[in-house]
Amino acid sequence: MVARVWSLMRFLIKGSVAGGAVYLVYDQELLGSSDKSQAALKKAGEVVPPAMYQFSHYVCQQTGLQIPQLPAPPKIHFPIRDSWNAGIITVMSALSVAPSKACEYSKEGWEYVKARTK
Amino acid sequence: MSESELGRKWDRCLADAVVKIGTGFGLGIVFSLTFFKRRMWPLAFGSGMGLGMAYSNCQHDFQAPYLLHGKYVKEQEQ
């Protein structure tokens, strides 16, 4: 009798945990359109770091541990999109002027050789 | 489609993929721990479902760039 009640209790607890998780996902519209997902990610990015800081501060206060202050990571500002676009434009410009440049250089070379052989 | 609009669509797609895969993985963990005796397949199933939903959203977003959202307006009887 007790075992049956206990197994029923366990099933109800597990069911409520799983149901709560599904309801949370439905309520926050995490599996909906991409606009809502992007808004949820942005909100998480704003909320999580202060919460982590508060939690670590609380743990330090309770345990008396002092977490050493790490230096700030270097900020690398490398615009990949701009350098990629500039690279593509440079390559395409070089390819477009390549025939005319080849003619010009071969003409200059021919003139040079002619002048040397005279 | 302008380059800035294309960039915004890609950003939206990546954010959507991260959220959906994470959500599927999280739900997979919950169901694996509660009902499926800590097996691995609910995690893989949830992550795969999230990835598929994100891919479908991205595909719809890129293939229908000029989709206008309208609404029905009732004609007013004179």
PDB file of C-alpha atoms in Angstrom:
ATOM      1  CA  MET A   1       0.000   0.000   0.000  1.00  0.00           C
ATOM      2  CA  VAL A   2       2.758   2.405   1.010  1.00  0.00           C
ATOM      3  CA  ALA A   3       4.877   1.373  -1.999  1.00  0.00           C
ATOM      4  CA  ARG A   4       1.946   1.993  -4.333  1.00  0.00           C
ATOM      5  CA  VAL A   5       1.314   5.439  -2.856  1.00  0.00           C
ATOM      6  CA  TRP A   6       5.018   6.226  -3.075  1.00  0.00           C
ATOM      7  CA  SER A   7       5.239   5.193  -6.731  1.00  0.00           C
ATOM      8  CA  LEU A   8       2.130   7.290  -7.482  1.00  0.00           C
ATOM      9  CA  MET A   9       3.702  10.263  -5.706  1.00  0.00           C
ATOM     10  CA  ARG A  10       6.899   9.810  -7.703  1.00  0.00           C
ATOM     11  CA  PHE A  11       4.962   9.680 -10.953  1.00  0.00           C
ATOM     12  CA  LEU A  12       3.026  12.838 -10.044  1.00  0.00           C
ATOM     13  CA  ILE A  13       6.217  14.704  -9.110  1.00  0.00           C
ATOM     14  CA  LYS A  14       7.940  13.668 -12.339  1.00  0.00           C
ATOM     15  CA  GLY A  15       4.853  14.506 -14.370  1.00  0.00           C
ATOM     16  CA  SER A  16       4.573  17.941 -12.801  1.00  0.00           C
ATOM     17  CA  VAL A  17       8.265  18.687 -13.431  1.00  0.00           C
ATOM     18  CA  ALA A  18       8.005  17.624 -17.086  1.00  0.00           C
ATOM     19  CA  GLY A  19       4.685  19.426 -17.521  1.00  0.00           C
ATOM     20  CA  GLY A  20       6.125  22.567 -15.964  1.00  0.00           C
ATOM     21  CA  ALA A  21       9.064  22.495 -18.372  1.00  0.00           C
ATOM     22  CA  VAL A  22       6.730  22.085 -21.362  1.00  0.00           C
ATOM     23  CA  TYR A  23       4.495  24.902 -20.115  1.00  0.00           C
ATOM     24  CA  LEU A  24       7.515  27.178 -19.605  1.00  0.00           C
ATOM     25  CA  VAL A  25       8.636  26.575 -23.193  1.00  0.00           C
ATOM     26  CA  TYR A  26       5.092  27.229 -24.452  1.00  0.00           C
ATOM     27  CA  ASP A  27       4.672  30.365 -22.334  1.00  0.00           C
ATOM     28  CA  GLN A  28       7.973  31.906 -23.432  1.00  0.00           C
ATOM     29  CA  GLU A  29       7.231  30.959 -27.080  1.00  0.00           C
ATOM     30  CA  LEU A  30      10.717  29.481 -27.475  1.00  0.00           C
ATOM     31  CA  LEU A  31       9.617  27.114 -30.235  1.00  0.00           C
ATOM     32  CA  GLY A  32       7.636  29.720 -32.154  1.00  0.00           C
ATOM     33  CA  SER A  33       8.706  32.215 -34.809  1.00  0.00           C
ATOM     34  CA  SER A  34      12.273  33.420 -35.180  1.00  0.00           C
ATOM     35  CA  ASP A  35      11.423  36.953 -33.959  1.00  0.00           C
ATOM     36  CA  LYS A  36      10.284  35.634 -30.577  1.00  0.00           C
ATOM     37  CA  SER A  37      13.368  33.390 -30.281  1.00  0.00           C
ATOM     38  CA  GLN A  38      15.679  36.293 -31.051  1.00  0.00           C
ATOM     39  CA  ALA A  39      13.903  38.439 -28.430  1.00  0.00           C
ATOM     40  CA  ALA A  40      14.172  35.613 -25.867  1.00  0.00           C
ATOM     41  CA  LEU A  41      17.920  35.228 -26.555  1.00  0.00           C
ATOM     42  CA  LYS A  42      18.463  38.967 -26.206  1.00  0.00           C
ATOM     43  CA  LYS A  43      16.534  38.987 -22.913  1.00  0.00           C
ATOM     44  CA  ALA A  44      18.600  36.045 -21.645  1.00  0.00           C
ATOM     45  CA  GLY A  45      21.803  37.881 -22.583  1.00  0.00           C
ATOM     46  CA  GLU A  46      20.700  40.853 -20.499  1.00  0.00           C
ATOM     47  CA  VAL A  47      19.485  38.870 -17.483  1.00  0.00           C
ATOM     48  CA  VAL A  48      21.989  36.012 -17.079  1.00  0.00           C
ATOM     49  CA  PRO A  49      25.335  37.869 -16.500  1.00  0.00           C
ATOM     50  CA  PRO A  50      24.022  40.039 -13.607  1.00  0.00           C
ATOM     51  CA  ALA A  51      22.340  36.964 -12.097  1.00  0.00           C
ATOM     52  CA  MET A  52      25.619  35.012 -12.319  1.00  0.00           C
ATOM     53  CA  TYR A  53      27.478  37.896 -10.738  1.00  0.00           C
ATOM     54  CA  GLN A  54      24.934  38.130  -7.900  1.00  0.00           C
ATOM     55  CA  PHE A  55      25.124  34.375  -7.309  1.00  0.00           C
ATOM     56  CA  SER A  56      28.939  34.328  -7.225  1.00  0.00           C
ATOM     57  CA  HIS A  57      28.898  37.338  -4.885  1.00  0.00           C
ATOM     58  CA  TYR A  58      26.445  35.528  -2.574  1.00  0.00           C
ATOM     59  CA  VAL A  59      28.573  32.357  -2.582  1.00  0.00           C
ATOM     60  CA  CYS A  60      31.684  34.398  -1.763  1.00  0.00           C
ATOM     61  CA  GLN A  61      29.875  36.097   1.107  1.00  0.00           C
ATOM     62  CA  GLN A  62      28.558  32.834   2.546  1.00  0.00           C
ATOM     63  CA  THR A  63      31.762  30.817   2.208  1.00  0.00           C
ATOM     64  CA  GLY A  64      34.256  33.594   2.781  1.00  0.00           C
ATOM     65  CA  LEU A  65      36.171  32.711  -0.397  1.00  0.00           C
ATOM     66  CA  GLN A  66      37.648  35.500  -2.451  1.00  0.00           C
ATOM     67  CA  ILE A  67      37.575  34.971  -6.186  1.00  0.00           C
ATOM     68  CA  PRO A  68      40.598  36.744  -7.727  1.00  0.00           C
ATOM     69  CA  GLN A  69      39.796  39.491 -10.177  1.00  0.00           C
ATOM     70  CA  LEU A  70      40.820  38.326 -13.610  1.00  0.00           C
ATOM     71  CA  PRO A  71      42.017  40.963 -16.084  1.00  0.00           C
ATOM     72  CA  ALA A  72      39.491  41.937 -18.742  1.00  0.00           C
ATOM     73  CA  PRO A  73      39.843  39.939 -21.967  1.00  0.00           C
ATOM     74  CA  PRO A  74      41.294  41.911 -24.886  1.00  0.00           C
ATOM     75  CA  LYS A  75      38.630  43.232 -27.225  1.00  0.00           C
ATOM     76  CA  ILE A  76      39.489  42.228 -30.739  1.00  0.00           C
ATOM     77  CA  HIS A  77      37.679  44.331 -33.274  1.00  0.00           C
ATOM     78  CA  PHE A  78      38.209  42.649 -36.606  1.00  0.00           C
ATOM     79  CA  PRO A  79      35.437  43.365 -39.098  1.00  0.00           C
ATOM     80  CA  ILE A  80      35.379  40.098 -41.025  1.00  0.00           C
ATOM     81  CA  ARG A  81      32.549  41.239 -43.288  1.00  0.00           C
ATOM     82  CA  ASP A  82      34.353  44.422 -44.360  1.00  0.00           C
ATOM     83  CA  SER A  83      37.669  42.724 -45.023  1.00  0.00           C
ATOM     84  CA  TRP A  84      35.918  39.876 -46.892  1.00  0.00           C
ATOM     85  CA  ASN A  85      34.000  42.350 -49.052  1.00  0.00           C
ATOM     86  CA  ALA A  86      37.140  44.410 -49.690  1.00  0.00           C
ATOM     87  CA  GLY A  87      39.004  41.233 -50.634  1.00  0.00           C
ATOM     88  CA  ILE A  88      36.292  40.171 -53.074  1.00  0.00           C
ATOM     89  CA  ILE A  89      36.202  43.636 -54.673  1.00  0.00           C
ATOM     90  CA  THR A  90      40.011  43.676 -55.019  1.00  0.00           C
ATOM     91  CA  VAL A  91      40.110  40.227 -56.589  1.00  0.00           C
ATOM     92  CA  MET A  92      37.293  40.995 -59.040  1.00  0.00           C
ATOM     93  CA  SER A  93      38.847  44.347 -60.019  1.00  0.00           C
ATOM     94  CA  ALA A  94      42.175  42.647 -60.640  1.00  0.00           C
ATOM     95  CA  LEU A  95      40.483  39.977 -62.780  1.00  0.00           C
ATOM     96  CA  SER A  96      38.587  42.583 -64.797  1.00  0.00           C
ATOM     97  CA  VAL A  97      41.697  44.636 -65.634  1.00  0.00           C
ATOM     98  CA  ALA A  98      43.937  41.576 -66.120  1.00  0.00           C
ATOM     99  CA  PRO A  99      43.517  41.267 -69.948  1.00  0.00           C
ATOM    100  CA  SER A 100      44.179  44.952 -70.629  1.00  0.00           C
ATOM    101  CA  LYS A 101      47.102  44.998 -68.206  1.00  0.00           C
ATOM    102  CA  ALA A 102      48.548  41.856 -69.826  1.00  0.00           C
ATOM    103  CA  CYS A 103      48.343  43.551 -73.255  1.00  0.00           C
ATOM    104  CA  GLU A 104      49.966  46.687 -71.926  1.00  0.00           C
ATOM    105  CA  TYR A 105      52.831  44.838 -70.202  1.00  0.00           C
ATOM    106  CA  SER A 106      53.480  42.574 -73.159  1.00  0.00           C
ATOM    107  CA  LYS A 107      53.555  45.643 -75.446  1.00  0.00           C
ATOM    108  CA  GLU A 108      56.011  47.398 -73.138  1.00  0.00           C
ATOM    109  CA  GLY A 109      58.128  44.244 -72.985  1.00  0.00           C
ATOM    110  CA  TRP A 110      58.135  43.958 -76.764  1.00  0.00           C
ATOM    111  CA  GLU A 111      59.145  47.608 -77.140  1.00  0.00           C
ATOM    112  CA  TYR A 112      61.953  47.033 -74.607  1.00  0.00           C
ATOM    113  CA  VAL A 113      63.252  43.972 -76.428  1.00  0.00           C
ATOM    114  CA  LYS A 114      63.073  45.786 -79.763  1.00  0.00           C
ATOM    115  CA  ALA A 115      64.985  48.747 -78.348  1.00  0.00           C
ATOM    116  CA  ARG A 116      67.669  46.418 -76.892  1.00  0.00           C
ATOM    117  CA  THR A 117      68.153  44.466 -80.092  1.00  0.00           C
ATOM    118  CA  LYS A 118      68.629  47.555 -82.294  1.00  0.00           C
TER     119      LYS A 118
ATOM    120  CA  MET B   1      17.217  41.944 -50.870  1.00  0.00           C
ATOM    121  CA  SER B   2      19.817  44.418 -49.583  1.00  0.00           C
ATOM    122  CA  GLU B   3      22.960  43.250 -47.852  1.00  0.00           C
ATOM    123  CA  SER B   4      21.926  44.675 -44.497  1.00  0.00           C
ATOM    124  CA  GLU B   5      18.566  42.883 -44.711  1.00  0.00           C
ATOM    125  CA  LEU B   6      20.377  39.656 -45.610  1.00  0.00           C
ATOM    126  CA  GLY B   7      22.703  40.098 -42.642  1.00  0.00           C
ATOM    127  CA  ARG B   8      19.734  40.666 -40.337  1.00  0.00           C
ATOM    128  CA  LYS B   9      18.065  37.504 -41.640  1.00  0.00           C
ATOM    129  CA  TRP B  10      21.216  35.473 -41.016  1.00  0.00           C
ATOM    130  CA  ASP B  11      21.497  36.887 -37.479  1.00  0.00           C
ATOM    131  CA  ARG B  12      17.877  36.002 -36.827  1.00  0.00           C
ATOM    132  CA  CYS B  13      18.406  32.487 -38.193  1.00  0.00           C
ATOM    133  CA  LEU B  14      21.462  31.840 -36.029  1.00  0.00           C
ATOM    134  CA  ALA B  15      19.774  33.174 -32.884  1.00  0.00           C
ATOM    135  CA  ASP B  16      16.697  31.085 -33.656  1.00  0.00           C
ATOM    136  CA  ALA B  17      18.839  27.956 -34.182  1.00  0.00           C
ATOM    137  CA  VAL B  18      20.654  28.467 -30.877  1.00  0.00           C
ATOM    138  CA  VAL B  19      17.408  28.943 -28.951  1.00  0.00           C
ATOM    139  CA  LYS B  20      15.565  26.040 -30.542  1.00  0.00           C
ATOM    140  CA  ILE B  21      18.428  23.540 -30.256  1.00  0.00           C
ATOM    141  CA  GLY B  22      18.994  24.584 -26.647  1.00  0.00           C
ATOM    142  CA  THR B  23      15.286  24.290 -25.845  1.00  0.00           C
ATOM    143  CA  GLY B  24      15.052  20.865 -27.478  1.00  0.00           C
ATOM    144  CA  PHE B  25      18.152  19.720 -25.614  1.00  0.00           C
ATOM    145  CA  GLY B  26      16.762  21.020 -22.317  1.00  0.00           C
ATOM    146  CA  LEU B  27      13.399  19.320 -22.809  1.00  0.00           C
ATOM    147  CA  GLY B  28      15.258  16.157 -23.782  1.00  0.00           C
ATOM    148  CA  ILE B  29      17.209  16.296 -20.521  1.00  0.00           C
ATOM    149  CA  VAL B  30      14.003  16.776 -18.512  1.00  0.00           C
ATOM    150  CA  PHE B  31      12.202  13.876 -20.169  1.00  0.00           C
ATOM    151  CA  SER B  32      15.285  11.662 -20.041  1.00  0.00           C
ATOM    152  CA  LEU B  33      15.638  12.178 -16.309  1.00  0.00           C
ATOM    153  CA  THR B  34      11.933  11.876 -15.478  1.00  0.00           C
ATOM    154  CA  PHE B  35      10.496   9.180 -17.730  1.00  0.00           C
ATOM    155  CA  PHE B  36      13.193   7.493 -19.794  1.00  0.00           C
ATOM    156  CA  LYS B  37      15.695   6.310 -17.203  1.00  0.00           C
ATOM    157  CA  ARG B  38      18.566   8.614 -18.200  1.00  0.00           C
ATOM    158  CA  ARG B  39      18.796   7.334 -21.766  1.00  0.00           C
ATOM    159  CA  MET B  40      20.503   9.425 -24.440  1.00  0.00           C
ATOM    160  CA  TRP B  41      17.917   9.266 -27.179  1.00  0.00           C
ATOM    161  CA  PRO B  42      15.540  11.947 -25.790  1.00  0.00           C
ATOM    162  CA  LEU B  43      18.413  14.439 -25.886  1.00  0.00           C
ATOM    163  CA  ALA B  44      19.243  13.573 -29.489  1.00  0.00           C
ATOM    164  CA  PHE B  45      15.552  13.625 -30.415  1.00  0.00           C
ATOM    165  CA  GLY B  46      14.944  17.021 -28.800  1.00  0.00           C
ATOM    166  CA  SER B  47      18.067  18.583 -30.313  1.00  0.00           C
ATOM    167  CA  GLY B  48      17.184  17.199 -33.729  1.00  0.00           C
ATOM    168  CA  MET B  49      13.637  18.536 -33.522  1.00  0.00           C
ATOM    169  CA  GLY B  50      14.935  21.974 -32.523  1.00  0.00           C
ATOM    170  CA  LEU B  51      17.406  21.971 -35.400  1.00  0.00           C
ATOM    171  CA  GLY B  52      14.705  20.952 -37.862  1.00  0.00           C
ATOM    172  CA  MET B  53      12.332  23.677 -36.659  1.00  0.00           C
ATOM    173  CA  ALA B  54      15.074  26.298 -36.895  1.00  0.00           C
ATOM    174  CA  TYR B  55      15.982  25.134 -40.416  1.00  0.00           C
ATOM    175  CA  SER B  56      12.347  25.316 -41.479  1.00  0.00           C
ATOM    176  CA  ASN B  57      11.978  28.848 -40.097  1.00  0.00           C
ATOM    177  CA  CYS B  58      15.161  29.982 -41.857  1.00  0.00           C
ATOM    178  CA  GLN B  59      14.080  28.428 -45.130  1.00  0.00           C
ATOM    179  CA  HIS B  60      10.719  30.175 -44.960  1.00  0.00           C
ATOM    180  CA  ASP B  61      12.389  33.463 -44.090  1.00  0.00           C
ATOM    181  CA  PHE B  62      14.828  33.340 -47.006  1.00  0.00           C
ATOM    182  CA  GLN B  63      12.449  31.981 -49.619  1.00  0.00           C
ATOM    183  CA  ALA B  64       9.663  34.478 -48.996  1.00  0.00           C
ATOM    184  CA  PRO B  65      11.439  37.828 -48.826  1.00  0.00           C
ATOM    185  CA  TYR B  66       8.553  39.858 -50.217  1.00  0.00           C
ATOM    186  CA  LEU B  67       5.835  38.270 -48.126  1.00  0.00           C
ATOM    187  CA  LEU B  68       3.406  40.904 -46.901  1.00  0.00           C
ATOM    188  CA  HIS B  69       1.231  40.234 -43.901  1.00  0.00           C
ATOM    189  CA  GLY B  70      -2.276  41.491 -44.572  1.00  0.00           C
ATOM    190  CA  LYS B  71      -5.534  41.274 -42.735  1.00  0.00           C
ATOM    191  CA  TYR B  72      -9.165  40.969 -43.752  1.00  0.00           C
ATOM    192  CA  VAL B  73     -11.277  44.098 -43.427  1.00  0.00           C
ATOM    193  CA  LYS B  74     -15.044  43.745 -43.463  1.00  0.00           C
ATOM    194  CA  GLU B  75     -16.860  45.886 -45.962  1.00  0.00           C
ATOM    195  CA  GLN B  76     -19.043  48.398 -44.234  1.00  0.00           C
ATOM    196  CA  GLU B  77     -22.676  48.167 -45.373  1.00  0.00           C
ATOM    197  CA  GLN B  78     -24.097  51.497 -46.427  1.00  0.00           C
TER     198      GLN B  78
END
